[in-house]
Amino acid sequence: MKGIVFTELVDMMEDKFGIEMVNKVISQSNLKSGGVYSAVGTYDSEELEKLVKRLSEETKIPVPDLVHAYGKYFFSVLKNNYSNFFDKPNSFEVLKSIDSHIHVEVKKLYPDAELPKFDHIEEGNVLKLIYQSERGLSLFALGLIEKTIEHFKEDISIEHNVLSENGNKAEFVLTKNNE
Amino acid sequence: MNNEYKKAYLREKLARKEAEKILEKKSLELYTLNQELLVANQGLEEKVKKRTNDLEKAKDKAEELAKIKSEFLSMMSHEMRTPLNSILGYTYLLEEQNMNTECDEYVRKISYSGKVLLSIINNVLEHSRLEGSRFSLQEVTLNLKKELEELCSIFKVDILKKKLSYNVIIDENCDEIIRIDFKKVKQILINVIGNAIKFTNAGEVKVKASYEEEFISVSVCDTGKGISKEDLSKIFEPFVRSLKEDNFRYEGTGLGLSITKRLIEVLDGEIEVKSEENVGTCFSIRVRAPLASHPLKLNDPEGIIKINKKLNIIIVDDHQVNAMLLSKILSKQSLSALVLNHGLDCLNELKENPMYDIIFMDLRMPDIDGIETTKRIRTEIPSFKGEIILLTAESYGPEDNYLKYFDGHLGKPYSIKDVLKFLK
């Protein structure tokens, strides 16, 4: 998993819970990397699970909620560093371009990045996104989608259905409410 | 964490983020350069593809031109062999006459020049055959030592004439029964030994032969004028002759060594040459010849043939001069032949009287050609039980389909001996 996912998680922990919490979580998570992350590096995704689990234990916030919250937080990272991803007229256009544009650009920077797959079907005012990833982080994706819609100030309801037991496959049904 | 440490931590964190941004920027530059390289590479590949395509076209064109050239040479040779047949044949008949000494001398000179011309034409024809695909191996079983000794002995007259020393060493290991297309080996050695004698005016010609591990090795060394370094690299190219003035004293087409090399390649062999000007030249030849798996079956001994029986013969040839020549040759053996100029005349004659023993049939004739005439004889006149011999200036091998219709092939120009073979 690319290092930026780790560095930004550490930043979020620091922002929300303080540097002492970061040190505590890292030191108690028994990480192979020792918690030394760089955005351009690549690390075992198991470390992310350990960090989130440990943070959940420390903060008493359930893991799904933390992952969801991190997705929302990560939107700001993308917005600040890669604003061109959002140079589109609306959220549907941004979300439809995840595979065809955003991930292509990410691959330019990180050729070895393992990215989730987003298929889409658009019918009238409904956009269905099919998420597939070995990481099973569809809640992280949900956070990003919600923040994208919020960015465009649109009134869109989201239905999130996990399609496989391990969470590797999920669908998001997005319906524009004001049309 | 106290404030000072916090400041330092934030500073380091910002530095890391800055470094990461620089790295990302560099990654992007690298990606862009890589893409440009890919595009350039693609352009290069297209250029190479186009160049390869152009080269292939040029090669095809060159091959087509070479084919046209070979066909032209083959046709020209054929056209020349037809009249040459008459020249040589009638010269032979003249030589048989008892004329005065002066005329004898003129006839001998005509005969000699005719034979030289025939050899040149044969070389041109052979070259065009070898350049194309109209050749095949005709392997025979033979005793290598015996054949090599016989072959080397034919040069003794030329050696004596030039007062040269002739040293032939045929190793005992040549005393083996092998299988090889010896006609081609003969062509190779006649060419190389002939050249050695031709270009040596004093000293020695040495031929050394051995047979080891299924390969015949022959070296032919002379003390002749040698070949310059410049010429040495080109001697196996066709139509190449040394540009030195005195070389024009020697007859030849400049095809001999080119044919020799090609023949050696056909025999799965190789040829090497070493030479030093005014010292001599040494050719080393190796050709593959496996040991024969069956005992030697001797061919019919060639000798003087005497025709004791009366034969009924027809000559079918629209070229009247050549038809008359063959008729004259036969008359020398007290044989007479009916000369016909058209295939249809032959069919009519056989319908009337099928009791002929031999028909000499020309290939190219007006109305119906020799093949068509022969096919019709076979189907329309079953009572004809004789042999039909193809008579033509074309050069044929066993691979030619034409030959299946005939009982034999007599190529022009033919010698008396060639004709008599069919009359046995």
XYZ file of C-alpha atoms in Angstrom:
603
model
C 0.000 0.000 0.000
C 1.312 3.417 -0.915
C 2.942 5.435 1.871
C 0.632 8.434 1.440
C -2.224 6.408 2.991
C -0.045 5.914 6.092
C 1.418 9.419 6.332
C -2.029 10.991 6.024
C -3.491 8.612 8.614
C -0.744 9.647 11.004
C -1.475 13.287 10.241
C -5.177 12.754 10.894
C -4.413 11.076 14.211
C -2.193 13.972 15.145
C -4.819 16.548 14.128
C -7.688 14.874 15.917
C -6.043 13.206 18.912
C -2.646 14.847 19.334
C 0.961 13.767 18.858
C 1.027 11.786 22.079
C -1.755 9.538 20.728
C 0.241 9.041 17.514
C 3.301 7.937 19.472
C 1.215 5.641 21.641
C -0.599 3.966 18.748
C 2.599 3.505 16.742
C 4.615 2.169 19.633
C 1.886 -0.317 20.619
C 1.078 -1.572 17.131
C 4.202 -3.699 16.674
C 4.861 -2.443 13.150
C 7.475 -3.922 10.867
C 8.265 -0.456 9.525
C 8.472 0.985 13.060
C 5.928 3.598 11.937
C 8.481 5.403 9.807
C 6.533 6.299 6.705
C 7.177 8.355 3.607
C 4.449 9.206 1.086
C 6.557 7.844 -1.753
C 7.283 4.493 -0.086
C 5.260 1.288 -0.139
C 4.255 -0.583 3.014
C 2.385 -3.675 4.092
C -1.380 -2.984 4.233
C -1.519 -5.081 7.420
C 0.149 -2.141 9.205
C -2.812 0.085 8.319
C -5.182 -2.442 9.865
C -3.038 -2.591 13.033
C -2.881 1.190 13.348
C -6.638 1.643 12.911
C -7.422 -1.203 15.298
C -5.086 0.205 17.922
C -6.504 3.723 17.499
C -10.000 2.286 17.834
C -9.009 0.628 21.091
C -7.456 3.804 22.408
C -10.290 6.131 21.345
C -13.208 3.676 21.735
C -14.374 4.664 18.270
C -15.383 1.614 16.180
C -13.039 0.671 13.341
C -15.677 1.203 10.581
C -16.305 4.713 11.833
C -12.603 5.488 11.864
C -12.115 4.180 8.314
C -15.131 6.195 7.153
C -13.776 9.304 8.874
C -10.351 8.765 7.334
C -11.930 8.631 3.840
C -13.488 12.032 4.522
C -10.180 13.365 5.790
C -8.304 12.010 2.779
C -10.535 14.027 0.461
C -8.898 17.210 1.756
C -5.463 15.745 0.993
C -6.470 15.083 -2.598
C -8.156 18.459 -2.923
C -5.102 20.331 -1.616
C -2.449 18.424 -3.553
C -4.216 17.307 -6.719
C -6.923 19.884 -7.289
C -7.013 19.128 -11.018
C -8.825 15.867 -10.208
C -11.837 17.979 -9.335
C -11.796 20.260 -12.363
C -15.155 18.863 -13.439
C -18.687 20.334 -13.533
C -20.158 17.995 -10.920
C -19.489 15.054 -8.604
C -20.836 12.457 -11.057
C -18.217 13.500 -13.595
C -15.447 13.285 -10.993
C -16.584 9.867 -9.754
C -16.968 8.511 -13.277
C -13.388 9.549 -14.018
C -11.793 7.646 -11.078
C -10.485 4.794 -13.231
C -10.066 6.648 -16.505
C -8.374 9.784 -15.202
C -7.571 9.924 -11.465
C -6.000 6.474 -11.257
C -4.100 7.058 -14.510
C -2.547 10.174 -12.970
C -1.772 8.328 -9.728
C -0.010 5.607 -11.750
C 2.164 8.276 -13.370
C 3.429 9.247 -9.907
C 3.424 5.755 -8.399
C 3.683 3.104 -11.116
C 3.577 0.294 -8.515
C 0.423 1.551 -6.763
C -2.294 -1.078 -6.325
C -5.539 0.811 -6.812
C -9.169 -0.213 -6.378
C -11.372 -0.601 -9.449
C -14.441 1.574 -9.938
C -16.925 0.539 -12.643
C -19.908 2.794 -13.177
C -23.381 2.728 -14.711
C -25.263 5.982 -15.175
C -29.005 5.967 -15.778
C -30.812 9.307 -15.661
C -30.180 10.883 -12.285
C -28.691 7.706 -10.812
C -25.049 6.751 -10.837
C -24.072 3.287 -9.666
C -20.402 2.775 -8.733
C -19.066 -0.732 -8.298
C -16.062 -0.848 -5.963
C -13.636 -3.764 -6.057
C -10.438 -3.970 -3.992
C -8.461 -6.575 -2.110
C -8.203 -4.147 0.785
C -11.957 -4.117 1.510
C -11.958 -0.402 2.335
C -15.294 0.546 0.827
C -16.065 2.742 3.852
C -12.957 4.757 3.083
C -14.354 5.144 -0.458
C -17.714 6.151 0.982
C -16.068 8.966 2.937
C -14.355 10.218 -0.190
C -17.592 10.072 -2.219
C -19.536 11.962 0.446
C -16.915 14.682 0.580
C -16.820 14.942 -3.212
C -20.592 15.507 -3.295
C -20.235 18.043 -0.491
C -17.497 19.808 -2.481
C -19.925 20.400 -5.345
C -22.715 21.323 -2.888
C -25.084 18.817 -4.472
C -28.131 17.122 -3.013
C -27.405 13.479 -3.632
C -28.385 10.504 -1.526
C -26.026 7.566 -1.237
C -26.875 3.918 -0.781
C -23.892 1.769 0.243
C -24.233 -1.999 -0.213
C -21.435 -4.408 0.619
C -21.626 -7.190 -1.958
C -19.120 -9.673 -0.555
C -18.450 -11.046 2.891
C -14.878 -9.828 3.065
C -15.980 -6.382 1.921
C -13.857 -6.528 -1.201
C -16.842 -5.730 -3.405
C -19.385 -3.022 -2.763
C -21.753 -0.767 -4.654
C -22.695 2.870 -4.190
C -25.998 3.973 -5.647
C -26.020 7.763 -5.954
C -29.340 9.480 -6.692
C -29.699 13.159 -7.402
C -32.606 14.322 -5.262
C -33.526 17.633 -6.857
C -34.170 16.252 -10.365
C 6.297 17.490 24.197
C 7.763 20.871 24.854
C 7.426 23.713 22.390
C 10.981 23.560 21.111
C 10.678 19.878 20.248
C 7.262 20.465 18.674
C 8.766 23.184 16.442
C 11.617 20.929 15.408
C 9.171 18.055 14.749
C 6.952 20.255 12.573
C 10.008 21.544 10.709
C 11.148 18.004 9.973
C 7.648 16.978 8.969
C 7.414 19.885 6.510
C 10.853 19.011 5.143
C 9.692 15.425 4.560
C 6.553 16.635 2.783
C 8.654 18.970 0.677
C 10.985 16.101 -0.257
C 7.983 13.953 -1.140
C 6.630 16.671 -3.391
C 9.995 16.980 -5.137
C 10.055 13.219 -5.606
C 6.534 13.263 -7.033
C 7.546 16.045 -9.407
C 10.569 14.020 -10.501
C 8.393 10.926 -10.939
C 6.101 12.897 -13.184
C 9.038 14.227 -15.219
C 10.371 10.725 -15.509
C 6.985 9.499 -16.667
C 6.784 12.285 -19.276
C 10.297 11.543 -20.532
C 9.488 7.880 -20.639
C 6.402 8.582 -22.714
C 8.462 10.726 -25.109
C 10.975 7.918 -25.343
C 8.183 5.481 -26.115
C 6.886 7.745 -28.879
C 10.418 8.162 -30.267
C 10.932 4.421 -30.054
C 7.667 3.798 -31.836
C 8.765 6.229 -34.568
C 12.059 4.431 -34.787
C 10.346 1.055 -34.994
C 8.127 2.359 -37.776
C 11.201 3.651 -39.602
C 12.955 0.288 -39.199
C 9.787 -1.469 -40.376
C 9.582 0.777 -43.419
C 13.284 0.344 -44.150
C 12.958 -3.444 -43.802
C 9.969 -3.353 -46.099
C 11.893 -1.261 -48.644
C 14.833 -3.661 -48.422
C 12.563 -6.650 -48.915
C 11.066 -4.990 -51.977
C 14.544 -4.216 -53.307
C 15.600 -7.820 -52.622
C 12.523 -9.170 -54.417
C 13.255 -6.872 -57.339
C 16.899 -7.937 -57.428
C 15.874 -11.597 -57.307
C 13.350 -11.012 -60.068
C 16.043 -9.314 -62.157
C 18.466 -12.159 -61.441
C 15.777 -14.617 -62.545
C 15.170 -12.656 -65.746
C 18.925 -12.541 -66.334
C 19.246 -16.293 -65.804
C 16.307 -16.997 -68.094
C 17.778 -14.704 -70.726
C 21.160 -16.417 -70.493
C 19.535 -19.818 -70.622
C 17.518 -18.857 -73.697
C 20.510 -17.269 -75.394
C 22.607 -20.349 -74.714
C 19.897 -22.522 -76.217
C 19.679 -20.331 -79.296
C 23.450 -20.554 -79.725
C 23.675 -24.300 -79.156
C 21.318 -25.048 -82.062
C 23.539 -23.574 -84.820
C 26.644 -24.718 -82.960
C 25.367 -28.261 -83.235
C 25.504 -27.912 -87.015
C 28.956 -26.293 -86.939
C 30.495 -28.985 -84.743
C 28.688 -31.849 -86.431
C 29.619 -30.868 -89.952
C 33.142 -30.060 -88.817
C 33.358 -33.600 -87.505
C 32.125 -34.925 -90.839
C 34.696 -32.762 -92.643
C 37.464 -34.074 -90.366
C 36.488 -37.558 -91.468
C 37.099 -36.626 -95.126
C 40.587 -36.913 -96.536
C 41.273 -33.366 -97.546
C 44.544 -31.620 -98.255
C 46.731 -30.597 -95.321
C 45.832 -26.922 -95.506
C 42.105 -27.640 -95.361
C 42.645 -30.147 -92.543
C 44.353 -27.409 -90.573
C 41.449 -24.985 -91.156
C 38.878 -27.601 -90.157
C 40.848 -28.444 -87.012
C 40.867 -24.770 -86.067
C 37.122 -24.458 -86.681
C 36.556 -27.568 -84.593
C 38.765 -26.288 -81.762
C 37.082 -22.853 -81.717
C 33.665 -24.485 -81.877
C 34.484 -26.602 -78.842
C 35.764 -23.560 -76.944
C 32.556 -21.729 -77.807
C 30.504 -24.707 -76.667
C 32.368 -24.819 -73.378
C 31.684 -21.110 -72.841
C 27.996 -21.542 -73.623
C 27.798 -24.570 -71.360
C 29.356 -22.548 -68.561
C 26.835 -19.749 -69.005
C 24.013 -22.267 -69.027
C 25.374 -24.124 -66.028
C 25.710 -20.866 -64.139
C 22.124 -19.866 -64.817
C 20.953 -23.341 -63.794
C 22.884 -23.177 -60.535
C 21.633 -19.660 -59.826
C 18.085 -20.885 -60.177
C 16.739 -24.069 -58.709
C 16.917 -26.352 -61.760
C 19.509 -28.743 -60.532
C 19.559 -31.919 -58.522
C 22.104 -34.374 -57.178
C 22.638 -37.547 -59.196
C 24.596 -39.693 -56.769
C 26.433 -42.751 -57.997
C 28.404 -45.442 -56.206
C 32.080 -45.530 -57.113
C 35.629 -46.235 -56.033
C 37.008 -42.814 -55.197
C 40.695 -43.621 -55.766
C 40.045 -45.131 -59.192
C 37.883 -42.243 -60.343
C 40.316 -39.598 -59.083
C 43.267 -41.303 -60.790
C 41.344 -41.444 -64.037
C 40.245 -37.846 -63.716
C 43.743 -36.561 -62.969
C 45.170 -38.471 -65.908
C 43.182 -36.513 -68.484
C 45.411 -33.484 -67.918
C 48.626 -35.263 -68.836
C 48.482 -34.083 -72.458
C 48.090 -30.421 -71.446
C 50.883 -30.812 -68.875
C 53.199 -32.278 -71.503
C 52.363 -29.510 -73.951
C 53.327 -26.870 -71.378
C 56.333 -28.868 -70.187
C 55.182 -28.690 -66.567
C 55.836 -31.129 -63.767
C 52.609 -32.924 -62.664
C 52.571 -34.384 -59.190
C 49.435 -36.337 -58.284
C 49.242 -37.857 -54.792
C 46.088 -39.800 -54.102
C 46.124 -41.085 -50.547
C 45.452 -44.761 -49.899
C 42.473 -43.802 -47.737
C 40.726 -42.817 -50.998
C 40.416 -46.496 -51.819
C 36.811 -46.567 -50.612
C 33.443 -47.126 -52.188
C 31.494 -43.934 -51.730
C 28.313 -42.275 -52.941
C 28.490 -38.856 -54.543
C 27.380 -36.912 -57.593
C 30.768 -37.439 -59.225
C 29.748 -35.544 -62.352
C 29.761 -32.403 -60.212
C 33.079 -33.368 -58.553
C 34.518 -33.806 -62.045
C 33.263 -30.370 -63.074
C 34.868 -28.848 -59.970
C 38.244 -30.534 -60.382
C 38.437 -30.078 -64.156
C 37.865 -26.383 -63.553
C 40.403 -25.988 -60.753
C 43.135 -28.248 -62.210
C 42.475 -26.797 -65.669
C 42.943 -23.288 -64.288
C 46.165 -24.310 -62.530
C 47.591 -25.593 -65.816
C 46.235 -22.631 -67.792
C 47.855 -20.037 -65.550
C 51.159 -21.858 -64.948
C 53.865 -21.423 -67.539
C 56.757 -23.042 -65.679
C 57.180 -25.291 -62.668
C 54.667 -27.624 -61.158
C 51.021 -28.448 -60.701
C 50.430 -30.585 -57.632
C 47.178 -32.415 -56.846
C 46.772 -34.066 -53.478
C 43.647 -35.987 -52.472
C 42.532 -37.741 -49.311
C 39.326 -39.134 -47.809
C 38.562 -38.865 -44.119
C 35.403 -38.838 -42.029
C 33.110 -38.824 -45.043
C 34.827 -35.846 -46.624
C 36.931 -35.773 -49.783
C 39.740 -33.228 -49.509
C 41.617 -32.141 -52.600
C 44.306 -29.493 -52.820
C 45.460 -28.156 -56.169
C 48.637 -26.077 -55.981
C 50.579 -24.483 -58.794
C 53.662 -22.376 -59.317
C 51.834 -20.052 -61.658
C 51.490 -16.313 -61.797
C 49.322 -16.145 -58.662
C 46.378 -13.908 -57.890
C 46.656 -10.376 -56.535
C 45.119 -9.592 -53.135
C 42.645 -7.331 -54.853
C 41.448 -10.064 -57.196
C 41.527 -12.808 -54.568
C 38.460 -11.451 -52.787
C 36.444 -11.484 -55.985
C 37.445 -14.623 -57.816
C 34.312 -16.553 -56.863
C 32.013 -13.824 -58.131
C 30.428 -14.475 -61.540
C 31.886 -12.841 -64.657
C 34.965 -11.693 -62.729
C 38.309 -12.001 -64.451
C 41.568 -10.469 -63.445
C 41.840 -7.061 -64.965
C 45.516 -7.545 -65.692
C 46.218 -7.078 -69.351
C 47.881 -10.428 -69.933
C 44.831 -12.267 -68.579
C 42.962 -11.531 -71.757
C 45.288 -13.956 -73.455
C 43.385 -16.698 -71.686
C 39.985 -17.898 -72.884
C 37.014 -18.021 -70.529
C 33.825 -16.399 -69.387
C 34.867 -15.636 -65.836
C 32.223 -18.077 -64.686
C 34.349 -21.123 -63.931
C 35.148 -20.435 -60.286
C 31.701 -19.052 -59.577
C 30.227 -22.320 -60.876
C 32.852 -24.272 -58.949
C 31.950 -22.574 -55.674
C 28.232 -23.091 -56.236
C 28.785 -26.763 -57.096
C 30.812 -27.219 -53.914
C 28.006 -25.615 -51.897
C 25.530 -27.997 -53.540
C 27.782 -30.876 -52.425
C 27.788 -29.561 -48.856
C 31.436 -28.569 -49.054
C 33.771 -25.622 -48.994
C 36.603 -24.118 -50.998
C 39.525 -21.983 -49.859
C 42.206 -20.263 -51.844
C 45.672 -18.977 -50.940
C 47.792 -17.192 -53.447
C 50.893 -15.091 -53.820
C 51.673 -13.196 -56.955
C 54.461 -14.732 -59.037
C 54.763 -17.592 -56.527
C 51.638 -19.650 -57.034
C 48.116 -20.493 -55.999
C 46.688 -23.232 -53.849
C 43.002 -24.230 -53.834
C 41.721 -26.473 -51.030
C 38.426 -28.214 -51.603
C 36.312 -30.304 -49.233
C 33.095 -32.049 -50.222
C 30.913 -34.470 -48.305
C 30.715 -38.024 -49.621
C 29.332 -40.788 -47.403
C 30.530 -44.358 -47.678
C 28.260 -46.452 -49.885
C 25.984 -48.779 -47.966
C 25.692 -51.230 -50.892
C 28.391 -52.962 -52.868
C 29.628 -51.229 -55.985
C 27.481 -51.826 -59.033
C 29.507 -51.111 -62.091
C 28.016 -49.052 -64.860
C 28.072 -50.339 -68.390
C 31.589 -49.892 -69.705
C 31.760 -47.074 -72.178
C 33.721 -47.950 -75.242
C 33.560 -48.029 -78.964
C 30.128 -49.042 -80.041
C 29.602 -50.978 -83.173
C 26.161 -51.135 -84.675
C 25.711 -54.461 -86.328
C 21.981 -54.530 -86.763
C 19.724 -52.807 -89.208
C 17.553 -50.187 -87.554
C 14.541 -48.287 -88.857
C 14.936 -44.694 -87.759
C 12.945 -41.465 -88.122
C 14.373 -38.000 -87.470
C 11.691 -35.374 -86.794
C 13.228 -31.887 -86.814
C 12.072 -28.661 -88.469
C 15.679 -27.440 -88.479
C 16.712 -29.015 -91.716
C 20.463 -28.479 -91.337
C 20.485 -30.292 -87.996
C 18.222 -33.059 -89.284
C 20.598 -33.623 -92.188
C 23.582 -33.654 -89.822
C 22.073 -36.444 -87.712
C 21.188 -38.296 -90.864
C 24.809 -38.031 -92.050
C 26.127 -39.271 -88.706
C 23.844 -42.287 -88.962
C 24.906 -42.926 -92.516
C 28.487 -43.198 -91.252
C 27.238 -46.268 -89.371
C 25.579 -47.510 -92.511
C 22.218 -46.580 -91.097
C 19.593 -44.626 -92.970
C 16.874 -42.508 -91.482
C 13.659 -40.996 -92.716
C 13.843 -37.235 -92.165
C 10.551 -35.482 -91.419
C 10.137 -31.791 -90.623
C 6.789 -31.839 -88.787
C 5.207 -33.825 -85.980
C 2.074 -34.429 -88.035
C 4.180 -35.959 -90.838
C 5.603 -38.362 -88.280
C 2.127 -39.366 -87.051
C 0.959 -39.956 -90.626
C 4.039 -42.025 -91.401
C 3.619 -44.195 -88.292
C -0.063 -44.762 -89.040
C 1.020 -46.155 -92.387
C 4.011 -48.051 -91.027
C 4.561 -48.350 -87.257
C 7.554 -50.704 -87.548
C 10.247 -48.178 -86.614
C 12.877 -48.822 -83.937
C 13.914 -45.300 -82.981
C 12.494 -41.832 -83.476
C 14.743 -38.820 -82.790
C 12.159 -36.155 -81.914
C 12.927 -32.426 -81.813
C 11.164 -30.466 -79.069
C 10.327 -27.127 -80.625
C 8.508 -27.424 -83.893
C 5.701 -25.532 -85.592
C 2.154 -27.004 -85.634
C 2.575 -29.581 -82.875
C 5.722 -29.806 -80.772
C 7.745 -32.873 -79.875
C 5.883 -33.562 -76.620
C 2.451 -33.367 -78.198
C 3.584 -35.534 -81.121
C 5.029 -38.130 -78.732
C 1.873 -38.177 -76.578
C -0.249 -38.748 -79.687
C 2.061 -41.505 -80.945
C 1.723 -43.265 -77.566
C -2.095 -43.068 -77.580
C -3.011 -43.182 -81.276
C -0.488 -45.720 -82.537
C -0.236 -48.531 -79.973
C 1.394 -50.749 -82.574
C 4.517 -48.546 -82.462
C 6.905 -50.376 -80.117
C 10.091 -48.402 -80.714
C 11.872 -45.759 -78.606
C 11.424 -42.005 -78.850
C 14.495 -39.921 -78.052
C 14.087 -36.221 -77.252
C 16.336 -34.115 -79.417
C 16.838 -30.560 -78.231
C 19.245 -27.771 -77.433
C 17.594 -27.282 -74.043
C 19.582 -28.417 -71.073
C 17.606 -30.962 -69.095
C 18.075 -32.843 -65.905
C 16.060 -35.668 -64.436
C 13.946 -33.146 -62.579
C 12.359 -31.935 -65.804
C 8.845 -33.187 -66.394
C 9.322 -33.233 -70.168
C 11.518 -36.278 -69.973
C 8.821 -38.622 -68.703
C 7.327 -38.832 -72.219
C 10.607 -39.977 -73.784
C 12.893 -42.972 -73.659
C 16.008 -40.816 -73.676
C 17.392 -37.342 -74.242
C 19.980 -36.319 -76.808
C 21.194 -32.793 -76.113
C 22.532 -30.545 -78.843
C 25.295 -30.240 -79.701
C 25.797 -33.972 -79.545
C 28.843 -36.042 -80.294
C 28.862 -39.135 -82.453
C 29.351 -41.186 -79.290
C 26.197 -39.631 -77.775
C 24.144 -40.639 -80.804
C 25.522 -44.157 -80.941
C 24.554 -44.831 -77.321
C 20.918 -44.920 -78.401
C 21.589 -47.319 -81.235
C 23.072 -50.147 -79.185
